[in-house]
Amino acid sequence: MTALLRSRHAPPVVGFLSLVGLLALVEVGIRVGLINRFVVPPPSSVVASLGRVVTEEGIPERFSQTAFEAAGAALLITLVGVPAGVLLHRFTRLRLAVEGWVAAFAAAPLVLAYPLFLVIFGRSQFTIIMMGFASGVAPVILKTLEGLSGVRRVLVDVGRSLKLTPFQQFRMVLLPAAVPTIFVGLRLGLIFALINIVGLEFLINFGGLGQLINELAERYDLPGTYAAIVFVVLVSVVFFLLLQRIEQWLRPGS
Amino acid sequence: MAETGVLKPPGVLGRLGPVGRLRLVIIAAVLLSWEALAASGLLFRDVVPSLHRVAFALVRLLASGEFWSNAAVTALEVAGALAIGGTAGVAVGLLLGGSRFAERAFEPYLNYLGPTPKIIFFPVMIMGFGVGWGSKIAMGALSSFFPVALSTAAGRRGVDRVLVRVGRSFHLTPWQMVTKIYLPAIRVPVLNGLRLGFGVSVIGVLLAETKLSNQGLGYLVMQAYSRFDMPQMYAALIVVFAAAVALNAFIERFTVPRGRRT
């Protein structure tokens, strides 16, 4: 038994079994009436609803809608964030003046301004994309700046001794060296964007996966609501893992 | 205003230095283009209201009793959320940080659940805690739990072994070990977690208020939205953002180690 507990796979197995055990306890609690089944549906019914929710609630369309919004936000974040970071790196005085503001912007609870976005952009996918963009752009700017400033002196000097033009220096030395750090920023930016996109879909009852939860909750389809939440959480976890993989691939050895 | 860079005034502007002057120019440019946009009529009326109207709305808002009672509701909800989520987070974080086994068994779940959008759990909270303040506190508590737990766990693991050995060689009692070694050593990561937790619990509580409530600052913003009272909405948003930033900065003061404070 102790040898089993010491094995490499023991902790994940124990973690998973604890989760299953907890769900089983909830199930028993509901069946004996300790937990109100109109507040928490039995886990078995949630699992049973997963298939129904996926097949009957237009998941493919909803998924592609959310993916489209995330892709739009990602594109805007990259197209604005990276050049902005380059600009701040190039002009030191500008950087000194606004870097603190960008950091404050990154920490601000921007999603609270969503009613404002609704007024400006209308209740449309565009609002959701802009919200994703606004919440994800600041980390990309900051990380681009950090990546470019952190390029090793020796690389820059090699470029100089080869008499590269400033543009060549940027394209062949600075940018490739900064890519891993820039991607850290893109990963953070995309996570923030996705959180806000799904959250906003739920809040304004519009579009993809977030709206699904709202709709099922308004129908008072409890097992369906829980199943949809589980589904959305799973989708976000897969998305985060994917980003993490790409980042590891970009910076091997770290 | 754009000439401030070329003027070489001996007064306030001169003392600002080039960076300060550039900031002034940027702020002035933003405010001027805002006014120009407000006056241009390019956007729907009131989407970008003139600055003086926003300022009036701000004064009116701050002078009204309605604002303060709603702000008090939100403040209480956030405080309750942070008390529950923070306590649970510190407890779980200490447990996870104290054992390699627990860390590998349970922390991945926290790591993956941490960044998911919490607001989608709001329907569950409504069913569990009703449409009143209970569901808002639950929302904020759920949001703040994750950063506090993860930060505390990392802090507990990061306690310098040398400090622990020093404590042992002084034959400290277990209680002294906790108060003189562990607590001071994890103070910074725990406070950092609480700061992050505070930020996300504000978001959780306010978003929940905008979705379904009849009091609180989120409700105030939604009321301005449904009346299309844009100056009031801007004013309410300005107050919310200013309060969030100020409180964040206040907690941050305690997270900078002593002696390194600038």
Short mmCIF file of C-alpha atoms in Angstrom, two decimals:
data_model
loop_
_atom_site.label_atom_id
_atom_site.label_comp_id
_atom_site.label_asym_id
_atom_site.label_seq_id
_atom_site.Cartn_x
_atom_site.Cartn_y
_atom_site.Cartn_z
CA MET A 1 0.00 0.00 0.00
CA THR A 2 2.74 2.45 0.92
CA ALA A 3 4.67 1.51 -2.22
CA LEU A 4 1.53 2.19 -4.22
CA LEU A 5 1.13 5.58 -2.55
CA ARG A 6 4.71 6.47 -3.33
CA SER A 7 4.40 5.79 -7.06
CA ARG A 8 4.49 8.68 -9.50
CA HIS A 9 0.89 8.21 -10.56
CA ALA A 10 -0.54 8.00 -7.07
CA PRO A 11 -1.30 11.71 -6.51
CA PRO A 12 -3.28 12.26 -9.73
CA VAL A 13 -5.20 9.04 -9.13
CA VAL A 14 -6.00 10.03 -5.53
CA GLY A 15 -7.02 13.49 -6.74
CA PHE A 16 -9.36 12.05 -9.34
CA LEU A 17 -10.82 9.46 -6.95
CA SER A 18 -11.46 12.19 -4.36
CA LEU A 19 -13.39 14.15 -6.97
CA VAL A 20 -15.45 11.10 -7.89
CA GLY A 21 -15.98 10.35 -4.18
CA LEU A 22 -17.17 13.90 -3.55
CA LEU A 23 -19.64 13.67 -6.42
CA ALA A 24 -20.85 10.30 -5.10
CA LEU A 25 -21.39 11.89 -1.65
CA VAL A 26 -23.42 14.68 -3.25
CA GLU A 27 -25.45 12.08 -5.14
CA VAL A 28 -26.17 10.18 -1.93
CA GLY A 29 -26.93 13.45 -0.10
CA ILE A 30 -29.51 14.34 -2.72
CA ARG A 31 -31.09 10.88 -2.73
CA VAL A 32 -31.56 10.79 1.03
CA GLY A 33 -32.85 14.35 0.99
CA LEU A 34 -29.96 16.10 2.76
CA ILE A 35 -29.34 18.31 -0.28
CA ASN A 36 -32.22 19.97 -2.09
CA ARG A 37 -32.42 18.53 -5.59
CA PHE A 38 -33.96 21.76 -6.87
CA VAL A 39 -30.73 23.56 -5.97
CA VAL A 40 -28.16 20.91 -6.85
CA PRO A 41 -29.22 18.30 -9.41
CA PRO A 42 -27.86 14.76 -8.88
CA PRO A 43 -24.44 14.46 -10.56
CA SER A 44 -25.71 11.39 -12.44
CA SER A 45 -28.42 13.47 -14.11
CA VAL A 46 -25.83 16.13 -15.01
CA VAL A 47 -23.65 13.51 -16.67
CA ALA A 48 -26.71 12.11 -18.42
CA SER A 49 -27.57 15.61 -19.70
CA LEU A 50 -24.13 16.23 -21.15
CA GLY A 51 -24.97 14.25 -24.30
CA ARG A 52 -28.36 15.93 -24.63
CA VAL A 53 -26.89 19.42 -24.22
CA VAL A 54 -24.20 18.73 -26.81
CA THR A 55 -26.55 17.24 -29.40
CA GLU A 56 -29.70 19.32 -28.92
CA GLU A 57 -28.51 22.81 -28.07
CA GLY A 58 -26.63 23.63 -31.27
CA ILE A 59 -23.18 23.25 -29.73
CA PRO A 60 -21.30 23.29 -33.09
CA GLU A 61 -22.81 26.67 -34.06
CA ARG A 62 -22.33 28.10 -30.58
CA PHE A 63 -18.80 26.81 -30.42
CA SER A 64 -17.90 28.33 -33.79
CA GLN A 65 -19.52 31.63 -32.74
CA THR A 66 -17.40 31.83 -29.60
CA ALA A 67 -14.33 30.69 -31.54
CA PHE A 68 -14.98 33.38 -34.14
CA GLU A 69 -15.20 36.04 -31.44
CA ALA A 70 -12.05 34.76 -29.76
CA ALA A 71 -10.21 34.68 -33.10
CA GLY A 72 -11.35 38.23 -33.89
CA ALA A 73 -10.20 39.46 -30.50
CA ALA A 74 -6.90 37.56 -30.84
CA LEU A 75 -6.26 39.13 -34.24
CA LEU A 76 -6.97 42.64 -32.94
CA ILE A 77 -4.89 42.04 -29.81
CA THR A 78 -1.90 40.94 -31.90
CA LEU A 79 -2.27 43.63 -34.56
CA VAL A 80 -2.51 46.41 -31.98
CA GLY A 81 -0.59 45.05 -28.99
CA VAL A 82 2.66 43.99 -30.66
CA PRO A 83 3.16 47.18 -32.72
CA ALA A 84 2.27 49.27 -29.67
CA GLY A 85 4.92 47.43 -27.67
CA VAL A 86 7.45 47.99 -30.46
CA LEU A 87 6.56 51.68 -30.51
CA LEU A 88 7.08 52.02 -26.76
CA HIS A 89 10.40 50.19 -27.06
CA ARG A 90 11.54 52.49 -29.86
CA PHE A 91 10.62 55.75 -28.13
CA THR A 92 11.96 55.72 -24.59
CA ARG A 93 10.31 58.96 -23.53
CA LEU A 94 6.91 57.72 -24.64
CA ARG A 95 7.55 54.51 -22.74
CA LEU A 96 8.43 56.39 -19.56
CA ALA A 97 5.29 58.46 -19.94
CA VAL A 98 2.72 55.71 -20.57
CA GLU A 99 4.06 52.33 -19.37
CA GLY A 100 2.52 52.84 -15.93
CA TRP A 101 -0.80 53.72 -17.53
CA VAL A 102 -0.75 50.55 -19.63
CA ALA A 103 -0.04 48.52 -16.48
CA ALA A 104 -2.96 50.23 -14.70
CA PHE A 105 -5.14 49.52 -17.73
CA ALA A 106 -4.13 45.86 -17.55
CA ALA A 107 -5.23 45.68 -13.91
CA ALA A 108 -8.47 47.63 -14.34
CA PRO A 109 -11.75 45.68 -14.09
CA LEU A 110 -12.63 46.59 -17.69
CA VAL A 111 -15.42 44.08 -18.08
CA LEU A 112 -17.53 46.25 -15.76
CA ALA A 113 -17.71 48.78 -18.59
CA TYR A 114 -19.67 46.36 -20.75
CA PRO A 115 -22.87 48.45 -20.69
CA LEU A 116 -20.79 51.22 -22.23
CA PHE A 117 -19.58 48.86 -24.96
CA LEU A 118 -23.20 47.85 -25.57
CA VAL A 119 -24.15 51.48 -26.15
CA ILE A 120 -21.19 52.18 -28.43
CA PHE A 121 -21.09 48.99 -30.50
CA GLY A 122 -24.63 47.67 -30.12
CA ARG A 123 -25.72 44.27 -28.86
CA SER A 124 -23.72 42.33 -31.42
CA GLN A 125 -20.71 40.09 -31.85
CA PHE A 126 -18.69 43.23 -32.43
CA THR A 127 -19.26 44.33 -28.81
CA ILE A 128 -18.05 40.96 -27.58
CA ILE A 129 -14.96 41.06 -29.81
CA MET A 130 -14.13 44.60 -28.67
CA MET A 131 -14.53 43.60 -25.02
CA GLY A 132 -12.18 40.66 -25.58
CA PHE A 133 -9.74 42.95 -27.30
CA ALA A 134 -9.84 45.63 -24.59
CA SER A 135 -9.29 43.11 -21.82
CA GLY A 136 -6.45 41.30 -23.57
CA VAL A 137 -4.38 43.95 -25.28
CA ALA A 138 -2.48 45.40 -22.31
CA PRO A 139 -0.48 42.25 -21.37
CA VAL A 140 0.62 41.89 -25.00
CA ILE A 141 1.92 45.47 -25.07
CA LEU A 142 3.77 45.00 -21.78
CA LYS A 143 5.27 41.62 -22.67
CA THR A 144 6.34 42.80 -26.15
CA LEU A 145 8.10 45.69 -24.49
CA GLU A 146 9.68 43.38 -21.93
CA GLY A 147 10.80 40.92 -24.60
CA LEU A 148 12.39 43.58 -26.78
CA SER A 149 14.14 45.25 -23.85
CA GLY A 150 15.44 41.90 -22.59
CA VAL A 151 17.27 40.92 -25.78
CA ARG A 152 20.82 39.99 -24.86
CA ARG A 153 23.37 42.73 -25.43
CA VAL A 154 25.66 40.38 -27.36
CA LEU A 155 23.00 39.64 -30.00
CA VAL A 156 22.41 43.33 -30.54
CA ASP A 157 26.17 43.88 -30.87
CA VAL A 158 26.50 41.09 -33.44
CA GLY A 159 23.83 42.82 -35.50
CA ARG A 160 25.68 46.12 -35.16
CA SER A 161 29.01 44.66 -36.21
CA LEU A 162 27.32 43.21 -39.30
CA LYS A 163 26.13 46.75 -40.01
CA LEU A 164 22.47 45.84 -40.14
CA THR A 165 20.06 48.67 -40.89
CA PRO A 166 17.70 49.49 -38.02
CA PHE A 167 14.91 47.59 -39.79
CA GLN A 168 17.12 44.54 -40.41
CA GLN A 169 18.27 44.73 -36.79
CA PHE A 170 14.65 44.68 -35.70
CA ARG A 171 13.50 41.92 -38.07
CA MET A 172 16.51 39.59 -37.72
CA VAL A 173 17.73 40.14 -34.18
CA LEU A 174 15.26 41.86 -31.85
CA LEU A 175 11.97 40.32 -32.97
CA PRO A 176 13.09 36.65 -33.13
CA ALA A 177 14.76 36.96 -29.73
CA ALA A 178 11.63 38.51 -28.23
CA VAL A 179 9.09 36.05 -29.69
CA PRO A 180 8.93 33.69 -26.66
CA THR A 181 8.24 36.58 -24.27
CA ILE A 182 5.74 38.11 -26.68
CA PHE A 183 3.93 34.80 -26.75
CA VAL A 184 3.66 34.80 -22.96
CA GLY A 185 1.83 38.09 -23.37
CA LEU A 186 -0.37 36.68 -26.13
CA ARG A 187 -1.25 33.68 -23.98
CA LEU A 188 -2.24 35.91 -21.05
CA GLY A 189 -4.11 38.25 -23.37
CA LEU A 190 -6.03 35.39 -24.97
CA ILE A 191 -6.96 33.92 -21.60
CA PHE A 192 -8.34 37.29 -20.44
CA ALA A 193 -10.09 37.72 -23.78
CA LEU A 194 -11.75 34.28 -23.62
CA ILE A 195 -12.88 34.76 -20.01
CA ASN A 196 -14.48 38.05 -20.90
CA ILE A 197 -15.97 36.80 -24.16
CA VAL A 198 -17.74 33.85 -22.53
CA GLY A 199 -18.71 35.96 -19.52
CA LEU A 200 -20.16 38.69 -21.71
CA GLU A 201 -22.09 36.18 -23.82
CA PHE A 202 -23.67 35.00 -20.60
CA LEU A 203 -24.31 38.52 -19.27
CA ILE A 204 -25.90 40.02 -22.39
CA ASN A 205 -27.53 36.72 -23.37
CA PHE A 206 -26.10 36.78 -26.86
CA GLY A 207 -24.21 34.41 -29.12
CA GLY A 208 -22.20 31.33 -28.25
CA LEU A 209 -21.32 29.12 -25.30
CA GLY A 210 -21.92 31.70 -22.55
CA GLN A 211 -25.48 32.29 -23.72
CA LEU A 212 -26.21 28.57 -23.62
CA ILE A 213 -25.82 28.59 -19.83
CA ASN A 214 -28.08 31.61 -19.48
CA GLU A 215 -30.71 30.06 -21.71
CA LEU A 216 -30.77 26.73 -19.88
CA ALA A 217 -30.87 28.51 -16.51
CA GLU A 218 -33.82 30.62 -17.64
CA ARG A 219 -35.62 27.45 -18.72
CA TYR A 220 -34.88 26.17 -15.20
CA ASP A 221 -33.28 23.10 -16.77
CA LEU A 222 -30.99 22.44 -13.80
CA PRO A 223 -29.10 19.34 -14.99
CA GLY A 224 -28.73 21.03 -18.39
CA THR A 225 -27.36 24.23 -16.80
CA TYR A 226 -24.80 22.28 -14.78
CA ALA A 227 -23.86 20.18 -17.82
CA ALA A 228 -23.38 23.32 -19.90
CA ILE A 229 -21.18 24.86 -17.19
CA VAL A 230 -19.08 21.68 -17.09
CA PHE A 231 -18.84 21.76 -20.87
CA VAL A 232 -17.73 25.41 -20.98
CA VAL A 233 -15.17 24.81 -18.22
CA LEU A 234 -13.80 21.84 -20.17
CA VAL A 235 -13.57 23.89 -23.36
CA SER A 236 -11.66 26.66 -21.57
CA VAL A 237 -9.31 24.16 -19.93
CA VAL A 238 -8.51 22.57 -23.32
CA PHE A 239 -7.91 26.03 -24.74
CA PHE A 240 -5.52 26.95 -21.89
CA LEU A 241 -3.62 23.65 -22.24
CA LEU A 242 -3.24 24.24 -25.96
CA LEU A 243 -1.80 27.70 -25.38
CA GLN A 244 0.54 26.32 -22.74
CA ARG A 245 1.81 23.66 -25.18
CA ILE A 246 2.50 26.25 -27.88
CA GLU A 247 4.35 28.39 -25.35
CA GLN A 248 6.51 25.46 -24.22
CA TRP A 249 7.26 24.67 -27.85
CA LEU A 250 8.35 28.26 -28.40
CA ARG A 251 10.64 28.34 -25.38
CA PRO A 252 12.16 24.91 -25.01
CA GLY A 253 14.07 24.26 -21.84
CA SER A 254 12.05 26.58 -19.63
CA MET B 1 -1.42 72.98 -24.97
CA ALA B 2 0.71 71.30 -27.65
CA GLU B 3 3.33 74.04 -27.35
CA THR B 4 4.24 73.13 -23.80
CA GLY B 5 7.13 71.05 -25.11
CA VAL B 6 8.77 74.02 -26.85
CA LEU B 7 8.16 76.59 -24.18
CA LYS B 8 10.88 76.60 -21.57
CA PRO B 9 8.92 77.85 -18.62
CA PRO B 10 10.72 78.13 -15.33
CA GLY B 11 7.54 77.28 -13.40
CA VAL B 12 5.60 74.10 -12.82
CA LEU B 13 5.91 72.81 -16.38
CA GLY B 14 9.68 73.16 -16.32
CA ARG B 15 9.93 71.15 -13.16
CA LEU B 16 7.81 68.36 -14.67
CA GLY B 17 10.63 67.28 -16.95
CA PRO B 18 10.21 66.01 -20.51
CA VAL B 19 8.27 62.89 -19.49
CA GLY B 20 5.79 64.83 -17.36
CA ARG B 21 5.27 67.31 -20.17
CA LEU B 22 4.66 64.49 -22.65
CA ARG B 23 2.06 63.07 -20.26
CA LEU B 24 0.33 66.44 -20.06
CA VAL B 25 0.29 66.66 -23.85
CA ILE B 26 -1.21 63.17 -24.17
CA ILE B 27 -3.89 63.86 -21.54
CA ALA B 28 -4.74 67.17 -23.18
CA ALA B 29 -4.91 65.52 -26.61
CA VAL B 30 -7.24 62.80 -25.33
CA LEU B 31 -9.53 65.29 -23.57
CA LEU B 32 -9.60 67.58 -26.60
CA SER B 33 -10.41 64.76 -29.03
CA TRP B 34 -13.12 63.57 -26.61
CA GLU B 35 -14.68 67.05 -26.66
CA ALA B 36 -14.30 67.25 -30.45
CA LEU B 37 -16.01 63.87 -30.82
CA ALA B 38 -18.78 64.97 -28.45
CA ALA B 39 -19.36 68.14 -30.44
CA SER B 40 -19.00 66.53 -33.88
CA GLY B 41 -22.27 64.60 -33.81
CA LEU B 42 -20.57 61.63 -35.53
CA LEU B 43 -21.79 59.21 -32.89
CA PHE B 44 -25.31 58.88 -31.54
CA ARG B 45 -26.21 61.69 -29.19
CA ASP B 46 -24.79 61.18 -25.70
CA VAL B 47 -22.66 58.12 -26.49
CA VAL B 48 -19.71 60.45 -25.89
CA PRO B 49 -21.17 63.21 -23.72
CA SER B 50 -19.33 66.47 -23.24
CA LEU B 51 -16.85 66.42 -20.34
CA HIS B 52 -18.62 69.05 -18.30
CA ARG B 53 -21.80 66.96 -18.37
CA VAL B 54 -19.86 63.95 -17.10
CA ALA B 55 -18.35 66.15 -14.39
CA PHE B 56 -21.80 67.44 -13.36
CA ALA B 57 -23.14 63.91 -13.31
CA LEU B 58 -20.19 62.87 -11.15
CA VAL B 59 -20.87 65.63 -8.64
CA ARG B 60 -24.59 64.87 -8.66
CA LEU B 61 -23.89 61.18 -8.16
CA LEU B 62 -21.49 61.72 -5.26
CA ALA B 63 -23.93 64.16 -3.62
CA SER B 64 -26.85 61.74 -3.80
CA GLY B 65 -27.80 59.49 -0.91
CA GLU B 66 -28.79 56.80 -3.40
CA PHE B 67 -25.20 56.40 -4.52
CA TRP B 68 -23.82 55.98 -1.01
CA SER B 69 -26.44 53.42 0.02
CA ASN B 70 -25.74 51.37 -3.11
CA ALA B 71 -21.99 51.72 -2.61
CA ALA B 72 -22.38 50.49 0.97
CA VAL B 73 -24.26 47.41 -0.25
CA THR B 74 -21.52 46.61 -2.77
CA ALA B 75 -18.78 47.24 -0.22
CA LEU B 76 -20.42 44.89 2.28
CA GLU B 77 -20.87 42.22 -0.38
CA VAL B 78 -17.23 42.48 -1.46
CA ALA B 79 -16.05 42.42 2.17
CA GLY B 80 -18.17 39.33 2.87
CA ALA B 81 -16.95 37.66 -0.31
CA LEU B 82 -13.31 38.36 0.49
CA ALA B 83 -13.73 37.18 4.09
CA ILE B 84 -15.25 33.85 2.99
CA GLY B 85 -13.21 33.28 -0.18
CA GLY B 86 -10.01 34.56 1.42
CA THR B 87 -10.31 32.41 4.56
CA ALA B 88 -11.12 29.31 2.52
CA GLY B 89 -8.31 30.18 0.10
CA VAL B 90 -5.69 30.61 2.84
CA ALA B 91 -6.77 27.37 4.54
CA VAL B 92 -6.70 25.33 1.32
CA GLY B 93 -3.47 27.01 0.23
CA LEU B 94 -1.74 26.11 3.52
CA LEU B 95 -2.88 22.49 3.19
CA LEU B 96 -1.78 22.20 -0.43
CA GLY B 97 1.51 24.00 0.15
CA GLY B 98 2.36 21.81 3.13
CA SER B 99 2.33 18.49 1.30
CA ARG B 100 3.87 17.49 -2.02
CA PHE B 101 1.27 14.74 -2.32
CA ALA B 102 -1.70 17.07 -1.88
CA GLU B 103 -0.10 19.52 -4.27
CA ARG B 104 0.19 16.96 -7.05
CA ALA B 105 -3.22 15.43 -6.32
CA PHE B 106 -5.38 18.54 -6.09
CA GLU B 107 -3.57 21.63 -7.29
CA PRO B 108 -4.01 20.89 -11.02
CA TYR B 109 -7.77 21.25 -10.54
CA LEU B 110 -7.31 24.68 -8.99
CA ASN B 111 -4.86 25.67 -11.72
CA TYR B 112 -7.34 24.76 -14.44
CA LEU B 113 -10.44 26.11 -12.74
CA GLY B 114 -8.69 29.32 -11.73
CA PRO B 115 -8.78 31.11 -15.06
CA THR B 116 -12.24 29.95 -16.23
CA PRO B 117 -14.95 32.62 -16.41
CA LYS B 118 -16.57 32.52 -12.95
CA ILE B 119 -19.65 34.51 -13.85
CA ILE B 120 -21.09 31.46 -15.65
CA PHE B 121 -21.60 29.91 -12.19
CA PHE B 122 -24.01 32.72 -11.30
CA PRO B 123 -27.19 30.74 -12.13
CA VAL B 124 -26.01 28.09 -9.66
CA MET B 125 -25.41 30.76 -7.02
CA ILE B 126 -28.89 32.22 -7.56
CA MET B 127 -30.46 28.82 -7.02
CA GLY B 128 -28.37 28.21 -3.93
CA PHE B 129 -28.42 31.63 -2.29
CA GLY B 130 -31.34 33.50 -3.79
CA VAL B 131 -31.53 36.68 -5.84
CA GLY B 132 -30.45 38.98 -2.99
CA TRP B 133 -27.03 39.73 -1.59
CA GLY B 134 -26.30 36.06 -0.83
CA SER B 135 -25.70 35.11 -4.45
CA LYS B 136 -23.45 38.17 -4.96
CA ILE B 137 -21.30 37.29 -1.96
CA ALA B 138 -21.11 33.68 -3.18
CA MET B 139 -20.06 34.90 -6.62
CA GLY B 140 -17.30 37.10 -5.19
CA ALA B 141 -16.16 34.40 -2.76
CA LEU B 142 -15.85 31.83 -5.55
CA SER B 143 -13.86 34.32 -7.65
CA SER B 144 -11.46 35.30 -4.88
CA PHE B 145 -10.88 31.75 -3.60
CA PHE B 146 -8.63 30.66 -6.48
CA PRO B 147 -5.96 33.38 -6.52
CA VAL B 148 -5.72 33.34 -2.70
CA ALA B 149 -5.39 29.54 -2.54
CA LEU B 150 -2.80 29.31 -5.33
CA SER B 151 -0.75 32.21 -4.01
CA THR B 152 -0.79 30.91 -0.43
CA ALA B 153 0.23 27.41 -1.56
CA ALA B 154 3.14 28.83 -3.55
CA GLY B 155 4.11 31.01 -0.58
CA ARG B 156 4.06 28.10 1.88
CA ARG B 157 6.28 26.07 -0.47
CA GLY B 158 8.61 29.01 -0.92
CA VAL B 159 9.43 29.45 2.78
CA ASP B 160 13.21 29.49 3.00
CA ARG B 161 14.42 26.25 4.63
CA VAL B 162 17.21 28.18 6.30
CA LEU B 163 14.62 30.22 8.22
CA VAL B 164 12.92 27.04 9.40
CA ARG B 165 16.27 25.58 10.53
CA VAL B 166 17.13 28.80 12.35
CA GLY B 167 13.83 28.53 14.20
CA ARG B 168 14.54 24.89 15.10
CA SER B 169 18.05 25.62 16.34
CA PHE B 170 16.60 28.32 18.61
CA HIS B 171 14.21 25.65 19.96
CA LEU B 172 11.13 27.67 19.14
CA THR B 173 7.81 26.25 20.26
CA PRO B 174 5.40 25.28 17.45
CA TRP B 175 3.37 28.43 18.15
CA GLN B 176 6.51 30.57 17.94
CA MET B 177 7.44 28.81 14.70
CA VAL B 178 4.08 29.85 13.25
CA THR B 179 4.15 33.44 14.48
CA LYS B 180 7.88 34.17 14.08
CA ILE B 181 8.86 32.11 11.04
CA TYR B 182 5.96 30.90 8.87
CA LEU B 183 3.56 33.84 9.07
CA PRO B 184 6.15 36.55 8.36
CA ALA B 185 7.59 34.40 5.56
CA ILE B 186 4.29 33.90 3.75
CA ARG B 187 2.87 37.34 4.51
CA VAL B 188 3.78 38.77 1.10
CA PRO B 189 2.39 35.95 -1.09
CA VAL B 190 -0.79 35.75 1.01
CA LEU B 191 -1.37 39.50 0.77
CA ASN B 192 -0.61 39.34 -2.94
CA GLY B 193 -3.20 36.61 -3.29
CA LEU B 194 -5.69 38.69 -1.30
CA ARG B 195 -5.00 41.66 -3.55
CA LEU B 196 -5.69 39.60 -6.67
CA GLY B 197 -8.66 38.02 -4.90
CA PHE B 198 -10.00 41.46 -4.02
CA GLY B 199 -9.77 42.51 -7.68
CA VAL B 200 -11.65 39.48 -8.98
CA SER B 201 -14.23 39.50 -6.19
CA VAL B 202 -15.07 43.13 -7.06
CA ILE B 203 -15.59 42.00 -10.64
CA GLY B 204 -17.63 38.97 -9.56
CA VAL B 205 -19.89 40.97 -7.24
CA LEU B 206 -20.43 43.85 -9.65
CA LEU B 207 -21.08 41.63 -12.68
CA ALA B 208 -23.58 39.65 -10.64
CA GLU B 209 -25.24 42.94 -9.68
CA THR B 210 -25.51 43.99 -13.32
CA LYS B 211 -27.08 40.65 -14.21
CA LEU B 212 -29.76 40.45 -11.55
CA SER B 213 -30.21 42.70 -8.53
CA ASN B 214 -32.06 45.68 -7.16
CA GLN B 215 -29.24 47.36 -5.27
CA GLY B 216 -25.49 47.97 -5.45
CA LEU B 217 -23.20 49.86 -7.79
CA GLY B 218 -23.63 47.33 -10.60
CA TYR B 219 -27.37 47.91 -10.37
CA LEU B 220 -26.77 51.67 -10.49
CA VAL B 221 -24.76 51.30 -13.72
CA MET B 222 -27.47 49.14 -15.28
CA GLN B 223 -30.14 51.63 -14.26
CA ALA B 224 -28.23 54.42 -15.99
CA TYR B 225 -27.90 52.11 -19.00
CA SER B 226 -31.59 51.31 -19.20
CA ARG B 227 -32.49 55.02 -18.87
CA PHE B 228 -29.80 55.83 -21.44
CA ASP B 229 -28.42 58.37 -18.98
CA MET B 230 -24.90 58.25 -20.39
CA PRO B 231 -23.31 60.98 -18.23
CA GLN B 232 -24.53 59.15 -15.12
CA MET B 233 -23.21 55.84 -16.47
CA TYR B 234 -19.79 57.35 -17.13
CA ALA B 235 -19.82 58.90 -13.67
CA ALA B 236 -20.71 55.60 -12.01
CA LEU B 237 -18.02 53.75 -13.99
CA ILE B 238 -15.42 56.40 -13.09
CA VAL B 239 -16.23 56.02 -9.39
CA VAL B 240 -16.10 52.21 -9.57
CA PHE B 241 -12.77 52.20 -11.41
CA ALA B 242 -11.24 54.84 -9.15
CA ALA B 243 -12.29 52.93 -6.03
CA ALA B 244 -10.94 49.64 -7.40
CA VAL B 245 -7.58 51.17 -8.34
CA ALA B 246 -7.24 53.05 -5.03
CA LEU B 247 -8.01 49.99 -2.88
CA ASN B 248 -5.69 47.86 -5.00
CA ALA B 249 -2.87 50.34 -4.47
CA PHE B 250 -3.68 50.44 -0.74
CA ILE B 251 -3.29 46.65 -0.36
CA GLU B 252 -0.18 46.70 -2.54
CA ARG B 253 1.53 48.95 0.01
CA PHE B 254 1.60 46.05 2.45
CA THR B 255 3.01 43.58 -0.05
CA VAL B 256 6.27 45.44 -0.65
CA PRO B 257 8.81 44.05 1.82
CA ARG B 258 9.96 46.40 4.54
CA GLY B 259 13.07 48.39 3.73
CA ARG B 260 12.53 47.98 0.00
CA ARG B 261 9.63 50.38 -0.02
CA THR B 262 10.21 53.25 -2.43
#
